[in-house]
Coordinates of C-alpha atoms and ligand atoms in Angstrom, one line a residue:
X1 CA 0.0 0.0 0.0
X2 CA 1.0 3.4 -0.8
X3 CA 2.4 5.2 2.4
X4 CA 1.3 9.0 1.5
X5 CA 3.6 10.4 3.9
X6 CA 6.8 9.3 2.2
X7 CA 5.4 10.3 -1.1
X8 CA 4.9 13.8 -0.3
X9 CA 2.5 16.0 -1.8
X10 CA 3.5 15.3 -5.7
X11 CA 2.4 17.7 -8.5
X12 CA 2.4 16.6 -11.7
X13 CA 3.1 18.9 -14.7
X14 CA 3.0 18.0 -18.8
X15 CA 5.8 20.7 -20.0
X16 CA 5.8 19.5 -23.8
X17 CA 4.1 16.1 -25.1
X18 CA 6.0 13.4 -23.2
X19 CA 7.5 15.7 -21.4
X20 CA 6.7 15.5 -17.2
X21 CA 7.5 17.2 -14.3
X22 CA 7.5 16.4 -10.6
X23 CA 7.5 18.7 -8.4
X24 CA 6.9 18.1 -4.2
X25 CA 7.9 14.4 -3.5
X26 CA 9.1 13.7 -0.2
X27 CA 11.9 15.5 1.7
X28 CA 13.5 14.9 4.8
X29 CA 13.4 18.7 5.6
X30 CA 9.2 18.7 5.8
X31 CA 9.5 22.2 4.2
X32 CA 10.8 22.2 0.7
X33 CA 9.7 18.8 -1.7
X34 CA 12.1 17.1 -4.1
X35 CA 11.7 16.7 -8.2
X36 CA 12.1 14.3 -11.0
X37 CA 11.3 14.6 -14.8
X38 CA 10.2 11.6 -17.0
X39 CA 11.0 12.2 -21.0
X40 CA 9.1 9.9 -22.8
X41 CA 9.3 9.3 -26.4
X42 CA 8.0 6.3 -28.4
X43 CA 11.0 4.0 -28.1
X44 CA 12.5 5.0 -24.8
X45 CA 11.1 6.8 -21.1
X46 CA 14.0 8.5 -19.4
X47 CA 13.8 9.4 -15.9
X48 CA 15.6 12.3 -14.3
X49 CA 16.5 11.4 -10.5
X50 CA 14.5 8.8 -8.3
X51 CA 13.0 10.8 -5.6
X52 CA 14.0 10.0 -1.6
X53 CA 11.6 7.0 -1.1
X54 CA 10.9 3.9 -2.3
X55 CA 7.2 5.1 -2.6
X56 CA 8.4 8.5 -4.6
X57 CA 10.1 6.6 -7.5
X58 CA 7.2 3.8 -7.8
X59 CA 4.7 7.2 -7.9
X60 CA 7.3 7.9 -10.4
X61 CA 7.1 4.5 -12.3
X62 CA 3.4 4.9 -12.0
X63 CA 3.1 8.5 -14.3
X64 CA 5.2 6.7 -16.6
X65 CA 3.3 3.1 -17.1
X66 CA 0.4 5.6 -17.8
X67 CA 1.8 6.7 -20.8
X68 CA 3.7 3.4 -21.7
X69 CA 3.3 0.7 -24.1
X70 CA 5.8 -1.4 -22.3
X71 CA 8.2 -1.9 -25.5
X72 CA 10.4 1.3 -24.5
X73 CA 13.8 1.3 -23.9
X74 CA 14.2 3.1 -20.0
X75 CA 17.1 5.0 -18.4
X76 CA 17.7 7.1 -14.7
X77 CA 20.1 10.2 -14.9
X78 CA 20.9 10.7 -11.5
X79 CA 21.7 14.5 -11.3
X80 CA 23.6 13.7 -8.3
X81 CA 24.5 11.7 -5.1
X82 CA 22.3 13.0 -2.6
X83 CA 19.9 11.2 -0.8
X84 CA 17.1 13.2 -1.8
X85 CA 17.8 12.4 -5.6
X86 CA 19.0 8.3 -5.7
X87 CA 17.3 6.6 -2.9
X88 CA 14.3 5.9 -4.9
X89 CA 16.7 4.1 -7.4
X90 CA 16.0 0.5 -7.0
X91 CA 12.6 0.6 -8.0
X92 CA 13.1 1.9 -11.5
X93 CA 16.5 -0.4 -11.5
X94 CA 14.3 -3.3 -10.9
X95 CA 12.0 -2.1 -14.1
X96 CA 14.9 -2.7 -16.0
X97 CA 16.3 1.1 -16.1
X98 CA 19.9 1.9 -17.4
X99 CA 21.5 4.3 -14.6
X100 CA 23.5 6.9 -15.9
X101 CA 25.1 9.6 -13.7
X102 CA 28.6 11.6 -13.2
X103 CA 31.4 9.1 -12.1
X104 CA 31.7 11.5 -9.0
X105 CA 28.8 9.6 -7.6
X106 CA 30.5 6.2 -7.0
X107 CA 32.4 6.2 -4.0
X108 CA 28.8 7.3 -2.6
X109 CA 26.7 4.9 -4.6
X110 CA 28.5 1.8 -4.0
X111 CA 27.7 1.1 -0.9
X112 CA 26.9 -2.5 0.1
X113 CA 26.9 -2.4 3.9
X114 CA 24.1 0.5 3.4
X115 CA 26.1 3.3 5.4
X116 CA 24.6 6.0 3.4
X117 CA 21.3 4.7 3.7
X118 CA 22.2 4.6 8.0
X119 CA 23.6 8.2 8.0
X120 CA 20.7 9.3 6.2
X121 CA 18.6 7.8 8.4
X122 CA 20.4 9.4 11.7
X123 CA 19.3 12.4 10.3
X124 CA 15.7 12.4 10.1
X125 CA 14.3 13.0 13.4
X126 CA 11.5 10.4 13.6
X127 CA 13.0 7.5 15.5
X128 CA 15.1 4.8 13.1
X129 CA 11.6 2.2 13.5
X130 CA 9.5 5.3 11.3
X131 CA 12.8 6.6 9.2
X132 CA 12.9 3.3 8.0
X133 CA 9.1 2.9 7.1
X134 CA 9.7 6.1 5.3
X135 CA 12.5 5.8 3.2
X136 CA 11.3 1.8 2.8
X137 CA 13.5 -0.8 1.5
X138 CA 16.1 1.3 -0.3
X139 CA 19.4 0.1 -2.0
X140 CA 22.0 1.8 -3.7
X141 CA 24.0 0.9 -6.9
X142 CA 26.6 1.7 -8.7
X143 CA 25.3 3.2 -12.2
X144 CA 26.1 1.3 -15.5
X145 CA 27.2 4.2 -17.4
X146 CA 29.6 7.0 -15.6
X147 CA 30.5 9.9 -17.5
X148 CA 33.0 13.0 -16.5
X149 CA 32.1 15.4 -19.7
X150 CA 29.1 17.0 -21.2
X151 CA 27.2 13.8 -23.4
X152 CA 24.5 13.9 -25.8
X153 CA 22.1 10.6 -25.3
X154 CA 20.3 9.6 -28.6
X155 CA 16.9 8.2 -27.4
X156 CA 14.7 8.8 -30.0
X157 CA 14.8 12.5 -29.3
X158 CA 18.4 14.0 -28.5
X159 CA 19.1 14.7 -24.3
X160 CA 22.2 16.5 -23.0
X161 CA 24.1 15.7 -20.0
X162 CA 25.9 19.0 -19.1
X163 CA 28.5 18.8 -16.4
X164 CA 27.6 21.6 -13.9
X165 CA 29.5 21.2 -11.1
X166 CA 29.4 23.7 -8.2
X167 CA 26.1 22.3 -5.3
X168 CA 28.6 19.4 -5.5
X169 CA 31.6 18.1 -7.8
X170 CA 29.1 15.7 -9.5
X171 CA 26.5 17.8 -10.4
X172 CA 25.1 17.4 -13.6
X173 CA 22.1 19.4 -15.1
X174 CA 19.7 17.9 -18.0
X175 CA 18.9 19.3 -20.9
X176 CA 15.7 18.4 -23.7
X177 CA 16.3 20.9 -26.3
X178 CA 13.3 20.1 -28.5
X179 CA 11.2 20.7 -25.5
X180 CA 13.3 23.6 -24.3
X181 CA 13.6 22.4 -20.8
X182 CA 16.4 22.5 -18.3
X183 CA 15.9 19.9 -15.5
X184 CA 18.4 21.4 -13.0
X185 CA 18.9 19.1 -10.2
X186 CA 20.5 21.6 -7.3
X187 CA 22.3 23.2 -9.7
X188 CA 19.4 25.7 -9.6
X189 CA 17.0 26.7 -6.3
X190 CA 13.7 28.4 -7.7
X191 CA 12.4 31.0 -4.6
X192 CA 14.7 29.5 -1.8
X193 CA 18.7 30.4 -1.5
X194 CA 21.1 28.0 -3.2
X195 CA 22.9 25.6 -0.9
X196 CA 26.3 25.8 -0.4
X197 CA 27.6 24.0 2.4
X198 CA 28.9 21.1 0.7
X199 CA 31.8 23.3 -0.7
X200 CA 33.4 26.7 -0.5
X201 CA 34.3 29.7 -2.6
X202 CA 36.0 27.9 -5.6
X203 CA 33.7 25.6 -6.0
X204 CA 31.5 28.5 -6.1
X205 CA 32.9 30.4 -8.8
X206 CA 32.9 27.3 -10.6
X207 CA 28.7 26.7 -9.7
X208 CA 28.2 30.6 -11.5
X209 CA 30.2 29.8 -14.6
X210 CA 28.4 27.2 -15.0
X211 CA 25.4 29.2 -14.2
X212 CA 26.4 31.5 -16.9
X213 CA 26.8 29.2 -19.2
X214 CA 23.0 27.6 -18.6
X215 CA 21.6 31.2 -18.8
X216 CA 23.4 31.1 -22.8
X217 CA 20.9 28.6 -23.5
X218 CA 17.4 28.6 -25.3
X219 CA 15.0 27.9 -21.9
X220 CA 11.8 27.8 -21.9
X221 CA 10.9 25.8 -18.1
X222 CA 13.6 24.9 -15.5
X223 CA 12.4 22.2 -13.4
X224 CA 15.1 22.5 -10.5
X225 CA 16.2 20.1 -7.6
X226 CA 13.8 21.5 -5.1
X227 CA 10.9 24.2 -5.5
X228 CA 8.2 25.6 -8.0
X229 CA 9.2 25.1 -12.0
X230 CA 10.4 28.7 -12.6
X231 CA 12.4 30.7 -15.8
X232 CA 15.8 31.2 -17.0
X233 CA 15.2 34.8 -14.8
X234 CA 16.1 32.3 -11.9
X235 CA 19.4 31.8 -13.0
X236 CA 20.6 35.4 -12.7
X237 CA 18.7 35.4 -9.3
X238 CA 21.0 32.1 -8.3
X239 CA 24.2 34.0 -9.1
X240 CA 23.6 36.9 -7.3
X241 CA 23.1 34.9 -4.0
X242 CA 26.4 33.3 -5.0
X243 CA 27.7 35.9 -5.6
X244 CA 26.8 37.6 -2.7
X245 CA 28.3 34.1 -0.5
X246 CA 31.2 34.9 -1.8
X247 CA 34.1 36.3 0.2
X248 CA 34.8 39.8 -0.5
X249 CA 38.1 40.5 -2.6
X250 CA 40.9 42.8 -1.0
X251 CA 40.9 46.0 -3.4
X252 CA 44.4 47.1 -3.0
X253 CA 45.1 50.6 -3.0
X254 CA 48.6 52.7 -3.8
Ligands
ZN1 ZN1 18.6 18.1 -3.4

């Protein structure tokens, strides 16, 4: 049975014909929600990240089958390693999925004696008996294909796997041009502040050129990590708060 409170309050969006947002699965914060995009064309269905729970990524698998004929060939970008977007993985892994992510992810992903899954876990502040019933039975893998550069994947419509590092090393940020959508993992916050406490200034600097880089781009929805699908005006708005993290430079004076 489907436990509602690890789904989270799920929105579902059509962007573009086959083309789905998530927005509001579960998160272990109770205040913001996580997202996922499915891309769906008539040979393949492509998921973009797996939500926290076991019950997120089968109300995942679930928007998909709707659409399905059950010929397609299916994939999972993971946009990174965070809890929030892989621990729903084993559900579409056990639909047959092809797991594609940066090869920063591994030393986090393979992780037999589940102490990601435990750490995670220590976190939440429900006792470990209600974390677990939460997150349900979830188990991490390495993914078949690694990558360390920009890729193009030809599914039957073109998707682009840019390298955005900056939130963290592995970072990657998703990109359907013929539907004009950017599905940002953290790369992008829409409304909230983005979060930088799993690096410091240079990885920073390194997040806005890469920010600069997405706001080149011909956007017409950004579907980010966490938050309400917003517009490439979010991008600038991202910048400036890194910007503003930054520290301040020494002007030197004669
Ligand atoms: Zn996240």
């Amino acid at each position: 049975m489907m436990n509602d409170r690890a789904v989270g309050s799920p929105k579902v969006y059509e962007l573009h014909e086959g083309v789905y947002a998530v927005i509001g699965l579960y998160h272990i914060s109770g205040s913001i929600g996580t997202n996922a995009g499915i891309i769906m064309t008539p040979d393949s269905v492509v998921f973009i990240d797996s939500g926290m729970t076991i019950s997120s990524a089968e109300f995942l698998w679930r928007v998909a089958q709707d659409h399905m004929s059950g010929n397609e060939d299916l994939y999972l970008i993971l946009t990174h390693h965070h809890s929030d977007h892989v621990f729903g993985m084993r559900v579409l892994r056990e639909k047959g999925v092809r797991v594609i992510a940066h090869s920063g992810v591994r030393e986090y992903l393979d992780d037999p004696d589940g102490k990601y899954l435990e750490f995670v876990k220590s976190l939440m502040r429900c006792g470990p008996e209600e974390a677990k019933e939460i997150l349900g039975d979830v188990r991490l893998t390495v993914p078949e294909q690694l990558i360390d550069n920009d890729t193009v994947l030809k599914v039957g419509t073109e998707i682009h796997l840019l390298a955005t590092p900056g939130h963290v090393p592995s970072e990657l940020s998703v990109y359907h041009p013929s539907s004009k959508t950017l599905f940002a993992g953290d790369t992008i916050f829409s409304e909230g502040s983005p979060t930088t406490r799993f690096g410091g200034p240079d990885d920073w600097r390194l997040w806005i050129s890469h920010l600069e880089r997405l706001r080149q781009m011909d956007i017409a929805t950004i579907c980010p990590g966490h938050g309400e699908l917003c517009t490439i005006d979010e991008i600038q708005r991202n910048i400036d708060s890194l910007n503003e993290t930054l520290p301040r430079r020494r002007l030197w004076r004669k």
